[in-house]
Coordinates of C-alpha atoms in Angstrom, one line a residue:
Chain H
D1 CA -45.2 -122.6 -22.2
T2 CA -42.0 -124.6 -21.7
G3 CA -43.5 -127.8 -20.3
V4 CA -43.5 -131.2 -22.0
S5 CA -45.6 -131.3 -25.1
Q6 CA -47.0 -134.3 -27.0
D7 CA -48.5 -134.6 -30.4
P8 CA -51.1 -135.7 -31.3
R9 CA -53.3 -135.5 -28.3
H10 CA -55.7 -138.0 -29.7
K11 CA -55.3 -140.7 -32.3
I12 CA -57.9 -143.1 -33.7
T13 CA -56.6 -145.9 -35.9
K14 CA -57.7 -149.1 -37.4
R15 CA -56.2 -152.4 -36.2
G16 CA -53.1 -153.3 -38.2
Q17 CA -52.1 -149.7 -38.9
N18 CA -48.9 -148.1 -37.8
V19 CA -48.9 -145.0 -35.6
T20 CA -46.2 -142.6 -34.4
F21 CA -46.3 -140.2 -31.5
R22 CA -44.0 -137.3 -30.7
C23 CA -42.8 -135.9 -27.4
D24 CA -40.9 -132.6 -26.9
P25 CA -39.4 -132.6 -23.4
I26 CA -38.4 -129.6 -21.3
S27 CA -35.4 -128.3 -23.1
E28 CA -32.9 -128.4 -20.2
H29 CA -33.9 -132.0 -19.4
N30 CA -31.6 -134.8 -20.7
R31 CA -33.8 -137.7 -19.6
L32 CA -37.0 -138.6 -21.4
Y33 CA -39.4 -141.3 -20.4
W34 CA -42.4 -143.1 -22.0
Y35 CA -45.2 -144.6 -20.0
R36 CA -48.5 -146.2 -20.9
Q37 CA -51.7 -145.8 -18.8
T38 CA -54.8 -147.8 -19.3
L39 CA -58.2 -147.2 -17.6
G40 CA -58.1 -147.6 -13.9
Q41 CA -54.4 -148.2 -13.7
G42 CA -51.4 -146.0 -12.9
P43 CA -48.8 -145.2 -15.6
E44 CA -46.6 -148.2 -16.6
F45 CA -43.0 -147.6 -17.5
L46 CA -42.1 -148.4 -21.1
T47 CA -38.6 -147.0 -21.8
Y48 CA -36.3 -144.1 -21.1
F49 CA -33.5 -142.2 -22.8
Q50 CA -30.6 -140.3 -21.4
N51 CA -29.7 -137.8 -24.2
E52 CA -30.0 -140.0 -27.3
A53 CA -29.2 -143.3 -25.7
Q54 CA -32.0 -145.6 -24.8
L55 CA -30.9 -147.0 -21.4
E56 CA -33.8 -149.1 -20.3
K57 CA -36.8 -150.9 -21.8
S58 CA -39.7 -152.6 -20.1
R59 CA -40.9 -156.1 -20.9
L60 CA -44.1 -154.3 -22.0
L61 CA -42.3 -152.8 -25.0
S62 CA -42.9 -155.6 -27.5
D63 CA -41.0 -155.8 -30.8
R64 CA -43.9 -153.9 -32.4
F65 CA -42.9 -150.8 -30.3
S66 CA -39.9 -148.7 -31.1
A67 CA -38.7 -145.4 -29.6
E68 CA -36.1 -143.0 -30.8
R69 CA -34.5 -139.8 -29.6
P70 CA -32.1 -139.2 -32.5
K71 CA -30.6 -135.8 -31.4
G72 CA -31.2 -136.0 -27.7
S73 CA -34.1 -133.6 -27.9
F74 CA -37.6 -134.7 -29.1
S75 CA -38.6 -138.4 -29.1
T76 CA -40.9 -140.5 -31.2
L77 CA -42.7 -143.7 -30.2
E78 CA -43.9 -145.9 -33.0
I79 CA -46.3 -148.8 -32.8
Q80 CA -46.5 -151.1 -35.7
R81 CA -49.4 -153.3 -36.6
T82 CA -51.6 -151.9 -33.9
E83 CA -53.8 -154.2 -31.9
Q84 CA -56.9 -153.3 -29.8
G85 CA -54.9 -154.0 -26.7
D86 CA -52.7 -151.1 -27.6
S87 CA -55.5 -148.6 -26.8
A88 CA -54.3 -146.5 -24.0
M89 CA -52.9 -143.1 -22.9
Y90 CA -49.2 -142.8 -23.9
L91 CA -47.4 -140.4 -21.5
C92 CA -44.1 -138.8 -22.0
A93 CA -42.0 -137.3 -19.2
S94 CA -38.7 -135.6 -18.8
S95 CA -36.3 -134.9 -16.0
F96 CA -32.8 -133.8 -15.1
Q97 CA -30.3 -136.7 -15.0
G98 CA -29.6 -136.2 -11.3
R99 CA -33.3 -135.9 -10.4
G100 CA -34.8 -138.8 -12.3
H101 CA -37.5 -139.3 -9.6
E102 CA -39.0 -135.9 -10.3
Q103 CA -40.4 -136.3 -13.7
Y104 CA -42.5 -133.7 -15.5
F105 CA -45.2 -135.3 -17.6
G106 CA -46.9 -134.1 -20.8
P107 CA -50.6 -134.3 -21.3
G108 CA -50.4 -137.6 -23.1
T109 CA -51.6 -139.0 -26.4
R110 CA -54.8 -141.1 -26.2
L111 CA -54.7 -143.9 -28.7
T112 CA -57.9 -145.8 -29.7
V113 CA -57.5 -148.8 -32.0
T114 CA -60.7 -149.9 -33.6
Chain I
D1 CA -48.3 -158.6 -9.2
Q2 CA -48.8 -155.1 -7.9
Q3 CA -45.7 -153.9 -6.2
V4 CA -47.3 -150.5 -5.2
K5 CA -50.8 -150.7 -3.9
Q6 CA -53.4 -148.0 -3.3
N7 CA -56.3 -149.9 -1.9
S8 CA -58.8 -147.0 -1.7
P9 CA -60.0 -146.1 -5.2
S10 CA -61.7 -143.0 -3.9
L11 CA -61.8 -140.7 -0.9
S12 CA -64.3 -137.9 -0.1
V13 CA -63.4 -135.2 2.4
Q14 CA -64.9 -131.9 3.6
E15 CA -63.1 -128.7 2.8
G16 CA -60.8 -127.7 5.6
R17 CA -60.4 -131.2 7.0
I18 CA -57.5 -133.5 6.7
S19 CA -57.1 -135.8 3.7
I20 CA -55.1 -139.0 4.3
L21 CA -54.2 -141.1 1.3
N22 CA -52.5 -144.4 1.8
C23 CA -50.0 -146.5 -0.1
D24 CA -48.4 -149.9 0.5
Y25 CA -45.5 -151.5 -1.3
T26 CA -44.1 -155.0 -1.4
N27 CA -40.6 -154.6 -2.8
S28 CA -38.1 -153.9 0.0
M29 CA -35.6 -152.6 -2.7
F30 CA -37.6 -149.5 -3.2
D31 CA -35.8 -146.6 -1.5
Y32 CA -37.5 -143.5 -2.9
F33 CA -41.2 -142.7 -2.9
L34 CA -43.2 -140.0 -4.6
W35 CA -46.8 -138.7 -4.9
Y36 CA -48.1 -137.4 -8.1
K37 CA -51.4 -135.5 -8.7
K38 CA -53.4 -135.8 -11.9
Y39 CA -56.3 -133.6 -13.1
P40 CA -58.5 -134.8 -16.0
A41 CA -57.0 -134.3 -19.4
E42 CA -53.6 -133.5 -18.0
G43 CA -50.5 -135.5 -17.3
P44 CA -49.5 -136.3 -13.7
T45 CA -47.8 -133.6 -11.7
F46 CA -45.0 -134.2 -9.2
L47 CA -46.2 -133.3 -5.7
I48 CA -43.8 -134.5 -3.0
S49 CA -41.3 -137.2 -2.4
I50 CA -39.4 -139.0 0.4
S51 CA -36.2 -140.9 0.6
S52 CA -36.1 -144.2 2.6
I53 CA -33.6 -142.6 5.0
K54 CA -36.4 -140.3 6.3
D55 CA -39.7 -141.0 7.8
K56 CA -41.4 -137.6 7.1
N57 CA -41.2 -134.9 4.6
E58 CA -43.3 -131.8 4.6
D59 CA -44.1 -129.2 2.0
G60 CA -46.7 -126.6 2.9
R61 CA -50.0 -128.3 3.3
F62 CA -48.6 -131.7 2.1
T63 CA -46.8 -134.1 4.3
V64 CA -45.6 -137.6 3.4
F65 CA -45.0 -140.2 6.1
L66 CA -43.0 -143.4 5.5
N67 CA -43.1 -146.5 7.7
K68 CA -40.4 -148.8 6.3
S69 CA -41.1 -151.7 8.7
A70 CA -44.7 -151.7 7.6
K71 CA -43.9 -150.9 3.9
H72 CA -46.4 -148.2 4.1
L73 CA -46.6 -144.5 3.2
S74 CA -49.2 -141.9 3.5
L75 CA -49.9 -138.4 2.2
H76 CA -51.6 -135.9 4.5
I77 CA -53.2 -132.8 3.1
V78 CA -54.1 -130.2 5.7
P79 CA -56.3 -128.3 5.3
S80 CA -58.0 -129.8 2.2
Q81 CA -59.2 -127.5 -0.5
P82 CA -61.6 -128.0 -3.4
G83 CA -58.7 -127.5 -5.8
D84 CA -57.1 -130.6 -4.3
S85 CA -59.7 -132.7 -6.0
A86 CA -57.8 -135.0 -8.3
V87 CA -56.4 -138.5 -8.7
Y88 CA -53.3 -139.1 -6.5
F89 CA -50.8 -141.7 -7.5
C90 CA -48.2 -143.2 -5.3
A91 CA -44.9 -144.2 -7.0
A92 CA -41.7 -145.9 -6.0
D93 CA -38.2 -146.2 -7.4
M94 CA -35.0 -147.9 -6.5
N95 CA -31.5 -146.6 -6.9
Y96 CA -29.9 -150.0 -7.0
G97 CA -27.7 -150.3 -10.1
G98 CA -28.0 -146.6 -10.7
S99 CA -31.5 -146.8 -12.2
Q100 CA -33.4 -143.7 -11.7
G101 CA -36.7 -143.2 -13.4
N102 CA -38.3 -146.5 -13.8
L103 CA -41.2 -145.4 -11.5
I104 CA -43.6 -148.0 -10.4
F105 CA -47.0 -146.5 -9.9
G106 CA -50.1 -147.5 -7.9
K107 CA -53.5 -147.4 -9.4
G108 CA -54.4 -144.1 -7.9
T109 CA -56.9 -142.7 -5.4
K110 CA -59.5 -140.2 -6.5
L111 CA -59.8 -137.5 -3.9
S112 CA -63.0 -135.3 -3.8
V113 CA -62.9 -132.3 -1.5
K114 CA -66.4 -131.0 -1.0
P115 CA -67.0 -127.3 -0.2

């Protein structure tokens, strides 16, 4: 399967702990996006990369959140000092540079902060 | 403030009939619109899109209509099939400044197609 993959699929952590999620995009895609989705809402944009460069960050991405894409392939999203409000589905998507609207999403990582 | 609104949380349709899902937006800078479909435990899947220079785009059973003056778009599915049962998200983007990819999503409409 050559789709977008995310790991882990589920993560339960205690408040105050750090967590890191991984996303592997479709290999030919040079753009990679992170979104957050809470219950009853649509996905909310967090940040995106073009190759290894992080080009845009949402106001939602507080200083406890950091994303990297060091070699322009996979990406990691780290949340430090997790809070209960961080509980959500974290979605990763990828696209071709010239077709940024048509994003291919992974299955998501569901984070539960207790 | 919701810039993309899907005011119907759910819709139930009989198999073979038409499904019409609606979406309104408030930001006149949006110039590209998309529909995504989401099954449980999966990420959203791109379905169909339309540029603001068009008022209709068709792909098989799926047609999206755009009414710029009303800031309204709709997705028509004809005929509806039970496999179409999913949550449908409307999304919008703007090319201003070269930004492509900061999609603004609505809250979604859950479509149920009954056999």
